[in-house]
Structures are given as C-alpha cells and as structure tokens.
Coordinates of N, CA, C and O in Angstrom, one line a residue:
X1 N -13.1 -20.6 -102.1 CA -12.5 -21.7 -102.8 C -11.0 -21.7 -102.7 O -10.4 -22.7 -102.6
X2 N -10.4 -20.5 -102.7 CA -9.0 -20.4 -102.6 C -8.5 -20.9 -101.2 O -7.5 -21.6 -101.1
X3 N -9.3 -20.6 -100.2 CA -9.0 -21.2 -98.8 C -9.0 -22.7 -98.8 O -8.2 -23.3 -98.1
X4 N -10.0 -23.3 -99.5 CA -10.1 -24.8 -99.5 C -8.9 -25.3 -100.2 O -8.3 -26.3 -99.7
X5 N -8.5 -24.7 -101.3 CA -7.3 -25.2 -102.0 C -6.1 -25.1 -101.2 O -5.2 -26.0 -101.1
X6 N -6.0 -23.9 -100.5 CA -4.8 -23.7 -99.6 C -4.8 -24.8 -98.5 O -3.8 -25.3 -98.2
X7 N -6.0 -25.0 -97.9 CA -6.1 -26.0 -96.8 C -5.7 -27.4 -97.3 O -5.0 -28.2 -96.6
X8 N -6.1 -27.8 -98.5 CA -5.8 -29.1 -99.1 C -4.3 -29.2 -99.4 O -3.7 -30.2 -99.0
X9 N -3.7 -28.1 -99.9 CA -2.2 -28.1 -100.1 C -1.5 -28.3 -98.8 O -0.5 -29.0 -98.7
X10 N -1.9 -27.5 -97.8 CA -1.3 -27.6 -96.5 C -1.4 -29.0 -95.9 O -0.4 -29.6 -95.4
X11 N -2.6 -29.6 -96.0 CA -2.8 -31.0 -95.5 C -1.9 -32.0 -96.3 O -1.3 -32.9 -95.7
X12 N -1.8 -31.8 -97.6 CA -1.0 -32.7 -98.4 C 0.5 -32.6 -98.0 O 1.2 -33.6 -97.9
X13 N 0.9 -31.3 -97.8 CA 2.3 -31.1 -97.4 C 2.6 -31.7 -96.0 O 3.6 -32.4 -95.9
X14 N 1.8 -31.4 -95.1 CA 2.0 -32.0 -93.7 C 1.8 -33.5 -93.7 O 2.6 -34.2 -93.0
X15 N 0.9 -34.0 -94.5 CA 0.8 -35.5 -94.6 C 2.1 -36.1 -95.2 O 2.5 -37.2 -94.7
X16 N 2.6 -35.5 -96.2 CA 3.9 -36.0 -96.8 C 5.0 -35.9 -95.7 O 5.8 -36.9 -95.6
X17 N 5.1 -34.8 -95.0 CA 6.2 -34.6 -94.0 C 6.0 -35.7 -92.9 O 7.0 -36.3 -92.5
X18 N 4.8 -35.8 -92.4 CA 4.6 -36.7 -91.3 C 4.9 -38.2 -91.8 O 5.5 -38.9 -91.0
X19 N 4.4 -38.5 -93.0 CA 4.7 -39.8 -93.5 C 6.2 -40.1 -93.6 O 6.7 -41.2 -93.3
X20 N 6.9 -39.1 -94.2 CA 8.3 -39.3 -94.3 C 9.0 -39.4 -93.0 O 9.9 -40.3 -92.8
X21 N 8.7 -38.5 -92.1 CA 9.3 -38.6 -90.7 C 9.1 -40.0 -90.1 O 10.0 -40.6 -89.5
X22 N 7.8 -40.4 -90.1 CA 7.5 -41.6 -89.5 C 8.2 -42.8 -90.1 O 8.8 -43.7 -89.5
X23 N 8.1 -42.9 -91.4 CA 8.6 -44.1 -92.2 C 10.1 -44.1 -92.3 O 10.7 -45.1 -92.1
X24 N 10.7 -42.9 -92.7 CA 12.1 -42.9 -93.0 C 13.0 -42.6 -91.9 O 14.1 -43.1 -91.8
X25 N 12.6 -41.6 -91.1 CA 13.5 -41.2 -90.0 C 13.3 -42.0 -88.7 O 14.2 -42.5 -88.1
X26 N 12.0 -42.1 -88.3 CA 11.7 -42.8 -87.0 C 11.6 -44.3 -87.2 O 11.6 -45.1 -86.3
X27 N 11.4 -44.7 -88.5 CA 11.2 -46.1 -88.8 C 10.0 -46.7 -88.0 O 10.1 -47.8 -87.4
X28 N 9.0 -46.0 -87.9 CA 7.8 -46.4 -87.1 C 6.6 -46.6 -88.0 O 6.6 -46.1 -89.2
X29 N 5.6 -47.3 -87.5 CA 4.4 -47.4 -88.3 C 3.2 -47.1 -87.4 O 2.0 -47.4 -87.8
X30 N 3.4 -46.5 -86.3 CA 2.3 -46.2 -85.4 C 1.2 -45.4 -86.0 O 0.0 -45.8 -85.9
X31 N 1.5 -44.3 -86.6 CA 0.5 -43.4 -87.1 C -0.3 -44.0 -88.2 O -1.5 -44.0 -88.3
X32 N 0.4 -44.7 -89.2 CA -0.3 -45.3 -90.3 C -1.1 -46.5 -89.8 O -2.2 -46.7 -90.3
X33 N -0.6 -47.3 -88.8 CA -1.4 -48.3 -88.3 C -2.7 -47.8 -87.6 O -3.8 -48.3 -87.8
X34 N -2.5 -46.7 -86.8 CA -3.6 -46.1 -86.2 C -4.7 -45.6 -87.2 O -5.9 -45.8 -87.1
X35 N -4.2 -44.9 -88.2 CA -5.0 -44.4 -89.3 C -5.8 -45.5 -90.0 O -7.0 -45.4 -90.2
X36 N -5.1 -46.5 -90.4 CA -5.7 -47.7 -91.1 C -6.8 -48.3 -90.2 O -7.8 -48.8 -90.7
X37 N -6.6 -48.4 -88.9 CA -7.5 -49.0 -88.0 C -8.7 -48.1 -87.6 O -9.8 -48.6 -87.3
X38 N -8.4 -46.8 -87.6 CA -9.4 -45.9 -86.9 C -9.9 -44.7 -87.7 O -10.8 -44.0 -87.2
X39 N -9.3 -44.5 -88.9 CA -9.6 -43.2 -89.5 C -11.1 -43.1 -89.9 O -11.7 -42.0 -89.7
X40 N -11.7 -44.1 -90.4 CA -13.1 -44.0 -90.8 C -14.0 -43.7 -89.6 O -14.8 -42.8 -89.7
X41 N -13.8 -44.3 -88.5 CA -14.6 -44.1 -87.3 C -14.3 -42.7 -86.8 O -15.2 -41.9 -86.3
X42 N -13.0 -42.2 -86.9 CA -12.6 -40.9 -86.4 C -13.3 -39.9 -87.3 O -13.9 -38.9 -86.8
X43 N -13.4 -40.1 -88.6 CA -14.0 -39.1 -89.5 C -15.5 -39.1 -89.3 O -16.1 -38.0 -89.3
X44 N -16.1 -40.2 -89.0 CA -17.6 -40.2 -88.7 C -17.8 -39.5 -87.4 O -18.8 -38.7 -87.3
X45 N -17.0 -39.7 -86.4 CA -17.1 -38.9 -85.1 C -16.9 -37.4 -85.3 O -17.7 -36.6 -84.8
X46 N -16.0 -37.1 -86.1 CA -15.8 -35.6 -86.4 C -16.9 -35.1 -87.2 O -17.3 -33.9 -87.0
X47 N -17.5 -35.8 -88.1 CA -18.7 -35.4 -88.8 C -19.9 -35.1 -87.8 O -20.6 -34.1 -87.9
X48 N -20.0 -36.0 -86.8 CA -21.1 -35.8 -85.8 C -20.8 -34.6 -85.0 O -21.7 -33.8 -84.7
X49 N -19.6 -34.3 -84.6 CA -19.2 -33.1 -83.9 C -19.5 -31.9 -84.7 O -20.0 -30.9 -84.3
X50 N -19.0 -31.9 -86.0 CA -19.2 -30.8 -86.9 C -20.7 -30.5 -87.1 O -21.2 -29.4 -87.1
X51 N -21.5 -31.6 -87.3 CA -22.9 -31.4 -87.5 C -23.6 -30.8 -86.3 O -24.5 -29.9 -86.4
X52 N -23.2 -31.2 -85.1 CA -23.8 -30.6 -83.9 C -23.4 -29.2 -83.8 O -24.2 -28.3 -83.4
X53 N -22.1 -28.9 -84.0 CA -21.7 -27.5 -84.0 C -22.4 -26.6 -85.0 O -22.8 -25.5 -84.7
X54 N -22.6 -27.2 -86.2 CA -23.3 -26.4 -87.2 C -24.7 -26.2 -86.8 O -25.3 -25.1 -87.1
X55 N -25.3 -27.1 -86.2 CA -26.7 -26.9 -85.7 C -26.8 -25.8 -84.7 O -27.7 -25.0 -84.7
X56 N -25.8 -25.7 -83.8 CA -25.7 -24.7 -82.8 C -25.6 -23.3 -83.5 O -26.2 -22.3 -83.2
X57 N -24.7 -23.3 -84.5 CA -24.5 -22.0 -85.3 C -25.7 -21.6 -86.0 O -26.1 -20.5 -86.0
X58 N -26.4 -22.6 -86.6 CA -27.6 -22.3 -87.3 C -28.7 -21.8 -86.4 O -29.5 -20.9 -86.8
X59 N -28.8 -22.3 -85.2 CA -29.8 -21.8 -84.2 C -29.5 -20.3 -83.9 O -30.4 -19.5 -83.9
X60 N -28.3 -20.0 -83.7 CA -27.9 -18.6 -83.4 C -28.2 -17.7 -84.7 O -28.7 -16.6 -84.5
X61 N -27.9 -18.2 -85.8 CA -28.2 -17.4 -87.1 C -29.7 -17.2 -87.2 O -30.1 -16.1 -87.6
X62 N -30.4 -18.3 -86.9 CA -31.9 -18.1 -87.0 C -32.4 -17.1 -86.0 O -33.3 -16.2 -86.4
X63 N -31.8 -17.0 -84.8 CA -32.2 -16.0 -83.9 C -31.9 -14.6 -84.4 O -32.6 -13.6 -84.3
X64 N -30.7 -14.5 -85.0 CA -30.3 -13.2 -85.6 C -31.2 -12.8 -86.8 O -31.6 -11.6 -86.9
X65 N -31.6 -13.7 -87.6 CA -32.5 -13.5 -88.7 C -33.9 -13.0 -88.2 O -34.5 -12.0 -88.7
X66 N -34.3 -13.7 -87.1 CA -35.6 -13.3 -86.5 C -35.6 -11.9 -85.9 O -36.6 -11.2 -86.0
X67 N -34.5 -11.6 -85.3 CA -34.4 -10.2 -84.7 C -34.3 -9.1 -85.7 O -34.8 -8.0 -85.5
X68 N -33.6 -9.4 -86.9 CA -33.4 -8.4 -87.8 C -34.4 -8.4 -89.0 O -34.4 -7.4 -89.8
X69 N -35.1 -9.5 -89.1 CA -36.1 -9.6 -90.2 C -35.4 -9.5 -91.6 O -36.0 -9.1 -92.6
X70 N -34.2 -10.0 -91.7 CA -33.4 -10.0 -93.0 C -33.2 -11.5 -93.3 O -32.1 -12.0 -93.0
X71 N -34.1 -12.1 -94.0 CA -34.1 -13.5 -94.2 C -32.9 -13.9 -95.2 O -32.5 -15.1 -95.2
X72 N -32.5 -13.0 -96.0 CA -31.5 -13.4 -97.0 C -30.1 -13.0 -96.5 O -29.1 -13.2 -97.3
X73 N -29.9 -12.7 -95.3 CA -28.6 -12.2 -94.8 C -27.6 -13.3 -94.7 O -26.4 -13.1 -94.8
X74 N -28.0 -14.5 -94.5 CA -27.0 -15.6 -94.2 C -27.1 -16.7 -95.3 O -26.8 -17.9 -95.0
X75 N -27.6 -16.4 -96.5 CA -27.7 -17.5 -97.5 C -26.4 -18.1 -97.9 O -26.3 -19.3 -98.0
X76 N -25.4 -17.3 -98.0 CA -24.1 -17.8 -98.4 C -23.5 -18.7 -97.2 O -22.9 -19.7 -97.5
X77 N -23.7 -18.2 -96.0 CA -23.3 -19.0 -94.8 C -24.0 -20.4 -94.8 O -23.3 -21.4 -94.6
X78 N -25.3 -20.4 -95.1 CA -26.0 -21.7 -95.1 C -25.4 -22.6 -96.2 O -25.3 -23.8 -95.9
X79 N -25.2 -22.1 -97.3 CA -24.6 -22.9 -98.4 C -23.3 -23.4 -98.1 O -22.9 -24.6 -98.3
X80 N -22.4 -22.6 -97.4 CA -21.1 -23.1 -97.0 C -21.2 -24.2 -95.9 O -20.4 -25.1 -95.9
X81 N -22.2 -24.1 -95.1 CA -22.4 -25.1 -94.0 C -22.8 -26.4 -94.7 O -22.3 -27.5 -94.3
X82 N -23.7 -26.4 -95.6 CA -24.1 -27.6 -96.3 C -23.0 -28.2 -97.1 O -22.8 -29.4 -97.1
X83 N -22.2 -27.3 -97.7 CA -21.0 -27.8 -98.5 C -20.1 -28.5 -97.5 O -19.5 -29.5 -97.9
X84 N -19.9 -27.9 -96.3 CA -19.0 -28.5 -95.3 C -19.4 -30.0 -95.0 O -18.5 -30.9 -94.9
X85 N -20.7 -30.2 -94.8 CA -21.2 -31.5 -94.5 C -21.0 -32.5 -95.7 O -20.5 -33.6 -95.5
X86 N -21.3 -32.0 -96.9 CA -21.1 -32.8 -98.1 C -19.6 -33.1 -98.3 O -19.2 -34.2 -98.7
X87 N -18.7 -32.1 -98.0 CA -17.3 -32.3 -98.2 C -16.8 -33.4 -97.2 O -16.0 -34.2 -97.5
X88 N -17.3 -33.4 -96.0 CA -16.9 -34.3 -95.0 C -17.4 -35.7 -95.3 O -16.6 -36.7 -95.2
X89 N -18.6 -35.9 -95.9 CA -19.1 -37.2 -96.3 C -18.2 -37.7 -97.5 O -17.9 -38.9 -97.5
X90 N -17.9 -36.8 -98.4 CA -17.0 -37.2 -99.5 C -15.7 -37.6 -99.0 O -15.1 -38.6 -99.6
X91 N -15.1 -36.9 -98.0 CA -13.8 -37.3 -97.5 C -13.9 -38.7 -96.9 O -13.0 -39.5 -97.0
X92 N -15.0 -39.1 -96.2 CA -15.2 -40.4 -95.7 C -15.2 -41.4 -96.8 O -14.5 -42.5 -96.7
X93 N -15.9 -41.2 -97.9 CA -15.9 -42.1 -99.0 C -14.5 -42.2 -99.6 O -14.1 -43.3 -100.0
X94 N -13.8 -41.1 -99.8 CA -12.5 -41.1 -100.3 C -11.5 -42.0 -99.5 O -10.8 -42.8 -100.0
X95 N -11.6 -41.8 -98.2 CA -10.8 -42.6 -97.3 C -11.1 -44.1 -97.4 O -10.2 -44.9 -97.4
X96 N -12.3 -44.4 -97.4 CA -12.7 -45.8 -97.6 C -12.1 -46.4 -98.9 O -11.5 -47.5 -98.8
X97 N -12.2 -45.7 -100.0 CA -11.6 -46.1 -101.2 C -10.1 -46.2 -101.1 O -9.5 -47.2 -101.6
X98 N -9.4 -45.3 -100.4 CA -8.0 -45.4 -100.2 C -7.6 -46.6 -99.4 O -6.6 -47.3 -99.7
X99 N -8.4 -46.9 -98.4 CA -8.1 -48.1 -97.5 C -8.3 -49.4 -98.3 O -7.5 -50.3 -98.1
X100 N -9.3 -49.4 -99.1 CA -9.5 -50.6 -100.0 C -8.3 -50.8 -100.9 O -7.8 -51.8 -101.1
X101 N -8.0 -49.7 -101.6 CA -6.8 -49.6 -102.5 C -5.5 -50.0 -101.8 O -4.8 -50.9 -102.3
X102 N -5.3 -49.5 -100.6 CA -4.1 -49.7 -99.9 C -4.0 -51.2 -99.4 O -2.9 -51.7 -99.2
X103 N -5.1 -51.8 -99.2 CA -5.0 -53.2 -98.7 C -5.0 -54.2 -99.8 O -4.9 -55.4 -99.5
X104 N -5.1 -53.8 -101.0 CA -5.1 -54.7 -102.2 C -3.7 -55.4 -102.4 O -2.7 -54.7 -102.3
X105 N -3.7 -56.7 -102.5 CA -2.4 -57.4 -102.8 C -1.8 -56.9 -104.1 O -0.5 -57.0 -104.2
X106 N -2.5 -56.5 -105.0 CA -2.0 -56.0 -106.3 C -1.1 -54.8 -106.1 O -0.1 -54.6 -106.7
X107 N -1.6 -53.9 -105.2 CA -0.9 -52.6 -105.0 C 0.4 -52.8 -104.2 O 1.4 -52.1 -104.3
X108 N 0.5 -53.9 -103.4 CA 1.7 -54.2 -102.6 C 3.0 -54.2 -103.4 O 4.1 -54.0 -102.9
X109 N 2.8 -54.5 -104.7 CA 4.0 -54.6 -105.6 C 4.5 -53.3 -106.0 O 5.7 -53.2 -106.4
X110 N 3.8 -52.2 -105.8 CA 4.2 -50.9 -106.2 C 4.4 -50.0 -105.0 O 3.5 -49.4 -104.4
X111 N 5.7 -49.8 -104.7 CA 6.0 -49.0 -103.5 C 5.6 -47.6 -103.5 O 5.1 -47.0 -102.5
X112 N 5.7 -47.0 -104.7 CA 5.3 -45.6 -104.9 C 3.7 -45.4 -104.6 O 3.3 -44.5 -104.0
X113 N 3.0 -46.4 -105.1 CA 1.5 -46.3 -104.9 C 1.2 -46.4 -103.5 O 0.3 -45.8 -103.0
X114 N 1.9 -47.3 -102.7 CA 1.6 -47.4 -101.3 C 2.0 -46.1 -100.6 O 1.3 -45.7 -99.7
X115 N 3.1 -45.5 -100.9 CA 3.5 -44.3 -100.3 C 2.5 -43.2 -100.6 O 2.1 -42.4 -99.7
X116 N 2.0 -43.1 -101.8 CA 1.0 -42.1 -102.2 C -0.2 -42.3 -101.4 O -0.8 -41.4 -100.8
X117 N -0.7 -43.6 -101.2 CA -1.8 -43.9 -100.4 C -1.6 -43.5 -99.0 O -2.5 -42.9 -98.4
X118 N -0.5 -43.8 -98.4 CA -0.2 -43.5 -97.0 C -0.2 -41.9 -96.8 O -0.8 -41.5 -95.9
X119 N 0.4 -41.2 -97.8 CA 0.4 -39.8 -97.7 C -1.0 -39.2 -97.7 O -1.4 -38.3 -97.0
X120 N -1.8 -39.8 -98.6 CA -3.2 -39.3 -98.8 C -4.0 -39.6 -97.5 O -4.9 -38.8 -97.1
X121 N -3.8 -40.8 -96.9 CA -4.5 -41.1 -95.7 C -4.1 -40.2 -94.5 O -5.0 -39.6 -93.8
X122 N -2.9 -39.9 -94.4 CA -2.4 -39.0 -93.3 C -3.0 -37.6 -93.6 O -3.5 -36.9 -92.7
X123 N -2.9 -37.2 -94.9 CA -3.4 -35.8 -95.3 C -4.9 -35.7 -95.1 O -5.4 -34.7 -94.7
X124 N -5.6 -36.8 -95.3 CA -7.1 -36.8 -95.0 C -7.4 -36.6 -93.6 O -8.3 -35.8 -93.2
X125 N -6.6 -37.2 -92.7 CA -6.8 -37.0 -91.3 C -6.5 -35.5 -90.9 O -7.3 -34.9 -90.2
X126 N -5.4 -35.0 -91.4 CA -5.1 -33.6 -91.1 C -6.2 -32.6 -91.7 O -6.6 -31.7 -91.0
X127 N -6.6 -32.9 -92.9 CA -7.7 -32.1 -93.5 C -9.0 -32.1 -92.7 O -9.6 -31.1 -92.5
X128 N -9.3 -33.3 -92.2 CA -10.5 -33.4 -91.4 C -10.4 -32.6 -90.1 O -11.4 -32.0 -89.6
X129 N -9.2 -32.6 -89.5 CA -9.0 -31.7 -88.3 C -9.1 -30.3 -88.6 O -9.6 -29.5 -87.8
X130 N -8.6 -29.9 -89.8 CA -8.7 -28.5 -90.3 C -10.2 -28.1 -90.4 O -10.6 -27.0 -90.1
X131 N -11.0 -29.0 -91.0 CA -12.4 -28.8 -91.1 C -13.1 -28.6 -89.8 O -13.9 -27.7 -89.6
X132 N -12.7 -29.4 -88.8 CA -13.2 -29.3 -87.4 C -12.8 -27.9 -86.8 O -13.7 -27.3 -86.2
X133 N -11.6 -27.5 -87.1 CA -11.2 -26.2 -86.6 C -12.0 -25.1 -87.2 O -12.4 -24.2 -86.5
X134 N -12.2 -25.1 -88.5 CA -13.0 -24.1 -89.2 C -14.4 -24.0 -88.6 O -14.9 -22.9 -88.4
X135 N -15.1 -25.2 -88.4 CA -16.4 -25.1 -87.9 C -16.5 -24.6 -86.5 O -17.3 -23.8 -86.1
X136 N -15.5 -25.1 -85.7 CA -15.4 -24.6 -84.3 C -15.2 -23.1 -84.2 O -15.8 -22.4 -83.4
X137 N -14.3 -22.6 -85.1 CA -14.1 -21.2 -85.1 C -15.3 -20.4 -85.5 O -15.6 -19.4 -84.9
X138 N -16.1 -20.9 -86.4 CA -17.4 -20.2 -86.8 C -18.3 -20.2 -85.6 O -19.1 -19.2 -85.4
X139 N -18.3 -21.3 -84.8 CA -19.2 -21.3 -83.6 C -18.8 -20.2 -82.6 O -19.7 -19.5 -82.1
X140 N -17.5 -20.0 -82.4 CA -17.1 -19.0 -81.5 C -17.4 -17.6 -82.0 O -17.8 -16.7 -81.3
X141 N -17.2 -17.4 -83.3 CA -17.5 -16.1 -83.9 C -19.0 -15.8 -83.8 O -19.4 -14.7 -83.4
X142 N -19.9 -16.7 -84.1 CA -21.3 -16.4 -84.1 C -21.8 -16.3 -82.6 O -22.7 -15.5 -82.3
X143 N -21.2 -17.1 -81.7 CA -21.7 -17.0 -80.3 C -21.2 -15.7 -79.7 O -21.9 -15.1 -78.8
X144 N -20.1 -15.1 -80.1 CA -19.6 -13.8 -79.6 C -20.2 -12.7 -80.4 O -20.0 -11.5 -80.0
X145 N -21.0 -12.9 -81.4 CA -21.6 -11.8 -82.2 C -22.6 -11.0 -81.3 O -23.4 -11.6 -80.7
X146 N -22.4 -9.7 -81.4 CA -23.3 -8.8 -80.7 C -24.2 -8.1 -81.7 O -23.7 -7.3 -82.5
X147 N -25.5 -8.4 -81.7 CA -26.3 -7.9 -82.8 C -26.9 -6.5 -82.4 O -27.8 -6.0 -83.0
X148 N -26.4 -5.8 -81.4 CA -26.9 -4.5 -81.1 C -26.4 -3.4 -82.0 O -25.4 -3.4 -82.6

C-alpha cells in the first residue's frame, strides 16, 4: 500500500510539473489536447496489455505451483494481480469523469478547477504508465525465475 501511495504522489508531482511546463513556460497545449482526445483509448489499450501480461505471469505461476505442489504459495500475488486490474478499470472511470467535468461549460469559469482537472488528467496518464511498468517488471521477474 505504501508503494501505491508513493506512486500516486509521484504521478501527481510529475503531472503538476508537466502541466506547468506545458502551459506556463512553453505556452503549448499539445499534451493536454492529446490526453483529452486519446487518454481513454490509451488506458483501455494499456489495460489490454496489462491483462495479457498478467495472463502470461499467471501461466508461469501455475506451472510453478504444479511443480512444487504448494497451492497457497502465490495467493497474495494473485490478489495483487486482481487488484491491479480493478485499479486500472477504476482509473478509466475516473478519467472519464474528469473529462466530463473538464468539458463542462460551468467549470470553464473556474480557472483553478480547470488546472486541477488538467493536472489530474496528466497524472492519470503517468500513473497508468507506472502500472504498465510494474506489471511488465513482474513478467520479467517471473520469467527469469529458476525453480531449481
């Protein structure tokens, strides 16, 4: 849980920095325009990649369980994998709500609310990439595992 909180804080920090650099220093809107147009589809694609990677990892874990006859060895790992999928689905829902909120004409009157929305959108993209990294890292660890 501490790692999740740390990852969220890092994503929020980087999202804030990227948003500030893009909006205030570079006076650009490329990243935010890209995110507004593509983030939901990007998150769905990353969920598909993560799910496929998790299936690969689960297959290897199943082989290890079959070889060792220790069925309870990876219970925590399985729960974390399921949590990862649920977390990704929740992130997609959160982003959809943010995009609805961000496109509301009522919100356009409040500059701080738009900035917060933009930071949260960029942070969501960064966090989803962090989730992809974590799942990919687990795949390499389990594939390199030598059960001898």
